[in-house]
Coordinates of C-alpha atoms in Angstrom, one line a residue:
M174 CA 8.0 -9.7 18.7
R175 CA 9.6 -8.7 15.4
N176 CA 9.7 -12.3 14.1
A177 CA 6.0 -12.8 14.7
F178 CA 5.4 -9.5 12.8
F179 CA 7.2 -10.8 9.8
A180 CA 5.5 -14.2 9.7
N181 CA 3.2 -13.2 6.9
A182 CA 6.2 -13.4 4.5
E183 CA 5.3 -17.1 4.2
G184 CA 2.0 -16.1 2.4
V185 CA 4.0 -14.0 -0.1
F186 CA 6.3 -17.0 -0.9
F187 CA 3.3 -19.3 -1.2
I188 CA 1.5 -17.1 -3.8
F189 CA 4.7 -16.4 -5.7
N190 CA 5.8 -20.0 -5.9
K191 CA 2.4 -21.6 -6.5
I192 CA 0.6 -19.0 -8.6
L193 CA 2.9 -16.4 -10.2
A194 CA 6.3 -18.0 -10.6
P195 CA 5.2 -20.7 -13.1
R196 CA 3.6 -18.0 -15.3
L197 CA 6.7 -15.8 -15.2
Q198 CA 9.1 -18.3 -16.7
G199 CA 10.4 -17.4 -20.1
R200 CA 9.1 -13.9 -20.1
P201 CA 11.6 -11.3 -21.5
M202 CA 13.7 -9.0 -19.5
K203 CA 12.7 -5.4 -19.3
G204 CA 15.1 -2.9 -17.8
S205 CA 16.8 -4.3 -14.7
F206 CA 14.0 -6.7 -13.9
Q207 CA 13.5 -10.3 -15.1
M208 CA 9.7 -9.9 -15.5
N209 CA 7.2 -8.3 -17.8
R210 CA 6.1 -5.0 -16.2
K211 CA 2.6 -6.1 -15.6
W212 CA 3.7 -9.2 -13.7
I213 CA 6.1 -7.2 -11.6
A214 CA 3.2 -4.8 -10.8
L215 CA 1.0 -7.7 -9.7
F216 CA 3.6 -9.4 -7.6
A217 CA 4.6 -6.1 -6.0
C218 CA 0.9 -5.5 -5.2
V219 CA 0.6 -9.0 -3.8
I220 CA 3.6 -8.2 -1.4
L221 CA 2.0 -5.0 -0.4
C222 CA -1.4 -6.4 0.2
I223 CA -0.3 -9.5 2.1
S224 CA 2.1 -7.6 4.3
V225 CA -0.4 -4.8 4.9
F226 CA -3.5 -7.1 5.2
A227 CA -1.8 -9.6 7.6
G228 CA -2.7 -7.7 10.7
C229 CA -6.0 -6.3 9.5
A230 CA -8.3 -9.2 10.3
Q231 CA -7.9 -8.7 14.1
S232 CA -8.2 -4.9 13.9
E233 CA -11.2 -3.0 15.2
P234 CA -13.4 -1.2 12.7
A235 CA -12.3 2.3 11.7
A236 CA -13.0 4.7 14.5
S237 CA -15.1 7.8 13.8
V238 CA -13.2 11.0 13.4
S239 CA -13.5 14.1 15.5
A240 CA -15.0 17.4 14.2
E241 CA -11.6 19.1 14.7
A242 CA -9.9 16.5 12.6
A243 CA -12.4 16.9 9.8
Q244 CA -11.4 20.5 9.2
E245 CA -9.5 20.9 5.9
A246 CA -5.8 21.5 6.2
S247 CA -4.2 24.1 4.1
V248 CA -1.8 21.8 2.3
S249 CA -2.7 18.3 0.9
P250 CA -0.5 15.2 1.4
S251 CA 0.5 15.3 -2.3
E252 CA 1.6 18.9 -2.0
L253 CA 3.5 18.2 1.2
A254 CA 5.4 15.4 -0.5
A255 CA 6.9 17.8 -3.0
Q256 CA 8.1 20.4 -0.4
P257 CA 11.7 20.9 0.6
S258 CA 13.3 18.8 3.3
G259 CA 13.0 19.5 7.0
S260 CA 15.7 18.7 9.6
A261 CA 16.3 15.7 11.8
P262 CA 15.7 16.0 15.6
A263 CA 18.6 17.6 17.4
A264 CA 18.9 14.8 19.9
G265 CA 18.1 11.1 19.8
V266 CA 14.6 9.8 20.3
S267 CA 13.2 6.6 21.7
V268 CA 10.2 5.1 19.8
T269 CA 8.0 2.0 19.8
D270 CA 7.9 0.9 16.2
M271 CA 5.0 -0.8 14.4
A272 CA 6.3 -4.2 15.3
G273 CA 6.2 -3.3 19.0
D274 CA 9.9 -3.0 19.5
E275 CA 11.6 -0.2 21.5
V276 CA 14.2 1.5 19.3
T277 CA 16.4 4.5 20.0
V278 CA 17.2 6.7 17.0
E279 CA 20.2 8.8 17.6
K280 CA 19.8 10.9 14.5
A281 CA 18.1 10.8 11.1
D282 CA 20.3 12.9 8.8
R283 CA 20.7 9.9 6.5
I284 CA 17.6 7.7 6.0
V285 CA 17.1 4.5 3.9
S286 CA 13.5 3.6 3.3
L287 CA 12.7 0.0 2.3
T288 CA 9.0 0.5 1.5
P289 CA 7.1 2.9 -0.8
A290 CA 4.8 3.9 2.1
G291 CA 7.7 4.8 4.3
T292 CA 9.3 6.8 1.5
E293 CA 6.0 8.7 0.9
I294 CA 5.7 9.5 4.5
V295 CA 9.2 10.9 4.8
C296 CA 8.6 13.1 1.8
A297 CA 5.2 14.2 3.0
L298 CA 6.8 15.3 6.2
G299 CA 9.3 17.5 4.4
A300 CA 12.3 15.3 5.0
A301 CA 12.9 14.1 1.5
K302 CA 16.5 15.4 1.3
Q303 CA 17.4 13.1 4.2
L304 CA 16.7 10.0 2.1
V305 CA 19.9 8.5 0.8
G306 CA 18.4 5.1 -0.3
I307 CA 15.0 3.7 -1.2
D308 CA 13.4 0.5 -2.5
A309 CA 12.7 -0.1 -6.2
Y310 CA 9.0 0.6 -5.9
S311 CA 9.3 3.9 -4.2
N312 CA 8.3 6.0 -7.2
Y313 CA 6.5 9.0 -5.6
P314 CA 7.0 11.9 -5.3
E315 CA 9.2 12.9 -8.3
I316 CA 12.3 13.5 -6.1
T317 CA 12.5 9.7 -5.6
Q318 CA 13.8 9.4 -9.2
S319 CA 17.2 10.8 -8.1
I320 CA 17.6 8.6 -5.0
E321 CA 19.7 5.5 -5.0
I322 CA 17.8 2.2 -5.2
V323 CA 18.8 -0.4 -2.6
G324 CA 16.7 -3.4 -3.6
D325 CA 13.6 -4.8 -5.3
F326 CA 10.7 -7.1 -4.2
N327 CA 13.1 -9.8 -3.2
G328 CA 14.3 -7.5 -0.4
P329 CA 17.0 -4.9 0.1
D330 CA 20.6 -5.4 -0.8
V331 CA 22.3 -5.3 2.6
E332 CA 25.7 -4.3 1.1
K333 CA 24.1 -1.3 -0.7
V334 CA 22.3 -0.2 2.4
T335 CA 25.4 -0.4 4.6
A336 CA 27.5 1.4 2.0
L337 CA 25.2 4.4 2.3
E338 CA 26.0 4.7 6.0
P339 CA 22.4 5.4 7.1
D340 CA 21.5 6.8 10.5
V341 CA 18.3 4.8 10.4
V342 CA 16.5 2.3 8.1
L343 CA 12.8 2.5 7.9
A344 CA 11.5 -1.0 7.2
G345 CA 8.3 -2.8 6.4
T346 CA 7.1 -6.4 6.3
G347 CA 7.0 -9.0 3.5
L348 CA 10.3 -10.4 2.3
Q349 CA 12.6 -8.1 4.3
Q350 CA 13.1 -10.1 7.6
D351 CA 16.5 -11.6 6.7
A352 CA 17.9 -8.3 5.6
V353 CA 16.5 -6.4 8.5
D354 CA 18.0 -9.0 10.9
K355 CA 21.4 -8.7 9.2
L356 CA 21.3 -4.9 9.4
G357 CA 20.5 -5.1 13.1
E358 CA 23.3 -7.5 13.7
M359 CA 25.6 -4.9 12.0
G360 CA 24.6 -2.2 14.4
I361 CA 22.4 -0.3 12.0
T362 CA 19.2 1.2 13.6
V363 CA 16.1 -0.3 12.0
V364 CA 12.6 0.9 12.7
V365 CA 9.5 -0.9 11.3
V366 CA 7.2 1.9 10.2
E367 CA 4.7 0.2 7.9
A368 CA 1.0 0.1 9.1
T369 CA -0.8 -3.2 8.9
A370 CA -4.3 -1.9 9.4
F371 CA -6.1 1.1 8.1
D372 CA -6.5 2.6 11.6
D373 CA -2.7 2.3 12.2
I374 CA -1.8 4.6 9.3
P375 CA -1.9 7.8 11.5
K376 CA 0.3 6.0 14.1
S377 CA 2.8 5.1 11.3
I378 CA 2.9 8.7 10.1
E379 CA 3.3 10.0 13.7
L380 CA 6.1 7.5 14.3
V381 CA 8.1 8.8 11.3
G382 CA 7.3 12.3 12.3
K383 CA 9.0 11.7 15.7
I384 CA 12.0 10.1 14.0
V385 CA 12.6 13.0 11.6
G386 CA 11.6 15.8 14.1
M387 CA 8.5 16.8 12.1
E388 CA 5.8 15.9 14.6
D389 CA 3.7 19.1 13.9
V390 CA 3.7 18.3 10.1
A391 CA 2.7 14.7 10.9
E392 CA -0.3 15.9 12.9
Q393 CA -1.4 17.9 9.8
V394 CA -1.0 15.0 7.5
T395 CA -3.1 12.7 9.7
A396 CA -5.7 15.5 10.1
D397 CA -6.0 15.5 6.3
I398 CA -6.7 11.8 6.3
D399 CA -9.2 12.1 9.1
A400 CA -10.9 14.9 7.1
A401 CA -11.0 12.8 4.0
V402 CA -12.6 9.9 5.9
K403 CA -15.2 12.2 7.5
S404 CA -16.0 13.7 4.1
A405 CA -16.6 10.3 2.6
Q406 CA -18.7 9.2 5.5
D407 CA -20.8 12.4 5.4
N408 CA -21.4 11.9 1.6
Q409 CA -22.3 8.2 1.5
P410 CA -24.7 7.5 -1.4
S411 CA -28.4 7.3 -0.6
E412 CA -28.7 3.9 -2.4
E413 CA -26.4 1.1 -1.5
K414 CA -24.0 0.0 -4.3
T415 CA -22.1 -3.3 -4.4
V416 CA -18.4 -3.1 -5.3
Y417 CA -15.7 -5.5 -6.6
Y418 CA -12.0 -4.8 -6.7
A419 CA -10.3 -6.5 -9.7
M420 CA -6.7 -6.7 -8.7
S421 CA -6.1 -9.1 -11.5
Y422 CA -8.0 -11.2 -14.0
G423 CA -7.7 -13.7 -16.8
D424 CA -4.4 -15.6 -16.9
M425 CA -3.3 -13.9 -13.7
G426 CA -6.3 -15.3 -11.8
N427 CA -9.2 -13.4 -10.4
W428 CA -7.5 -12.0 -7.3
T429 CA -9.3 -9.5 -5.2
S430 CA -9.5 -8.0 -1.7
G431 CA -11.5 -9.4 1.2
P432 CA -12.5 -8.3 4.7
G433 CA -9.9 -6.5 6.7
S434 CA -8.1 -5.2 3.6
F435 CA -7.4 -1.5 2.9
I436 CA -9.6 -1.6 -0.2
N437 CA -12.6 -3.1 1.6
T438 CA -12.2 -0.8 4.5
M439 CA -12.2 2.2 2.3
I440 CA -15.2 1.0 0.2
E441 CA -17.2 0.5 3.4
L442 CA -16.2 3.9 4.9
A443 CA -17.4 5.5 1.7
G444 CA -20.7 3.7 1.9
G445 CA -20.2 0.9 -0.5
K446 CA -20.9 -2.8 0.0
C447 CA -18.1 -5.2 -0.8
I448 CA -19.3 -8.3 -2.5
T449 CA -16.4 -10.2 -0.8
A450 CA -17.4 -9.1 2.7
D451 CA -18.3 -12.7 3.6
Q452 CA -15.0 -14.2 2.6
A453 CA -12.6 -15.7 5.1
A454 CA -9.4 -13.8 4.2
P455 CA -8.3 -10.3 3.2
W456 CA -6.6 -11.6 0.0
I457 CA -8.5 -14.1 -2.1
E458 CA -8.8 -15.6 -5.6
Y459 CA -12.5 -15.2 -6.4
S460 CA -14.3 -17.6 -8.8
L461 CA -16.0 -16.3 -11.9
E462 CA -19.1 -18.2 -10.8
D463 CA -19.2 -16.3 -7.5
L464 CA -18.5 -13.0 -9.3
A465 CA -21.4 -13.6 -11.7
A466 CA -23.7 -14.5 -8.8
A467 CA -22.8 -11.3 -6.9
D468 CA -23.0 -9.2 -10.1
P469 CA -21.5 -6.0 -8.6
D470 CA -22.8 -2.5 -9.5
I471 CA -19.2 -1.2 -9.6
I472 CA -15.8 -2.6 -10.5
L473 CA -12.6 -1.0 -9.4
L474 CA -9.8 -2.1 -11.7
D475 CA -6.2 -2.1 -10.7
S476 CA -4.7 0.3 -13.3
S477 CA -1.6 -1.9 -13.8
M478 CA -3.9 -4.6 -15.3
G479 CA -4.7 -2.5 -18.4
S480 CA -7.7 -0.5 -19.6
T481 CA -11.3 -0.8 -18.5
E482 CA -12.1 -1.5 -22.2
A483 CA -9.9 -4.6 -22.2
L484 CA -11.6 -5.9 -19.1
A485 CA -15.0 -5.4 -20.8
E486 CA -14.1 -7.9 -23.5
V487 CA -13.1 -10.7 -21.1
A488 CA -15.3 -13.8 -20.7
G489 CA -16.9 -13.8 -17.2
Y490 CA -16.8 -10.0 -17.0
K491 CA -18.4 -8.6 -20.1
D492 CA -21.9 -9.6 -19.1
L493 CA -21.7 -8.2 -15.6
T494 CA -24.0 -5.3 -14.7
A495 CA -21.0 -3.0 -13.9
V496 CA -19.5 -3.6 -17.3
R497 CA -22.8 -3.3 -19.2
N498 CA -23.5 0.0 -17.5
G499 CA -20.0 1.4 -17.9
N500 CA -19.3 1.4 -14.2
V501 CA -15.7 0.0 -14.3
Y502 CA -13.2 2.5 -13.0
A503 CA -9.4 2.2 -13.1
I504 CA -7.7 3.0 -9.8
D505 CA -4.0 3.6 -9.1
A506 CA -2.7 0.7 -6.9
D507 CA 0.1 2.9 -5.7
V508 CA -2.4 5.2 -4.0
F509 CA -4.9 2.6 -2.9
T510 CA -2.7 0.0 -1.4
R511 CA 0.1 2.0 0.3
P512 CA -0.5 2.8 4.0
G513 CA 0.7 6.3 3.6
P514 CA -0.3 9.9 3.3
R515 CA -2.2 9.5 0.1
I516 CA -4.7 7.0 1.5
G517 CA -7.1 9.9 2.2
E518 CA -7.1 10.7 -1.5
A519 CA -8.1 7.1 -2.2
V520 CA -11.0 7.2 0.2
L521 CA -12.3 10.4 -1.5
E522 CA -11.9 8.9 -5.0
I523 CA -14.0 5.9 -4.0
S524 CA -16.6 8.2 -2.5
E525 CA -16.7 10.2 -5.8
I526 CA -17.2 6.9 -7.8
L527 CA -20.0 5.7 -5.5
N528 CA -21.8 9.0 -5.9
K529 CA -21.8 9.1 -9.7

């Protein structure tokens, strides 16, 4: 079952090889990466979106939340992420991971997280000090700055991971299959914890909660997300507004989200209408002609692509209603595309934008 779960990696390779790689050649090094920061951000986001969106198309619409879940929790996910570490379960636990595999985790005193969402979940549950290794894009909360990096978007470095002697490795999808298989062959416990649909985010958080022995905290975090969704649904704007998510534009191509994606799901939960709702895939390159014809009321701009003012000067965008009316809003892709504890904050931010 795990191989089928990772099959969407082919989509990542296709987009990188056919669209991004030719444009990256000859760009200067920056830090430890071979790419300009903006191109890294775009490709990282592509990986996140394809891996996350791959299972979304067949998912059921977001379920309505209960009144109990809608009650506000005393601590937000962001605050939880910064709290001191908890402790691992005293005895081993058996779990069914997000790939559908049965895994026994003997202990979780030493954790390696291979996805930003997995890292954020561990921290939000109060187990940050159990993290001994993380991926290069795990940049939140602040404590991650002091944790060893074990790989970048090409996948984890198996030697670095094994050298850390982890009790458990929390994995995702995308380009990690080979490394995950090798780790498994070496006897290292690997659990796939990344959600592939909006509705699966609470399951992912509860799964990690069981692994680290913080199930009560996991319930609180998921309750916060449910409360955020209910708040957004209860405060939908009286007039329908059309929305477009600009993940990239210009030389990078007009890439955006489609049906089944996290972004579209959150826009719809908050009462907006996605102009890409009739598209065939959750991740698409949208033509400027179609964008002009749809003429959205609101544009959500990936913050890694620069300022809203810069977008307003680009041909094909500057004459759009959203641009002319000043309704272009920069959003943080780290918050909006990671299937983790901050997704409720993203829903509320969209709700606030729609109600302006």
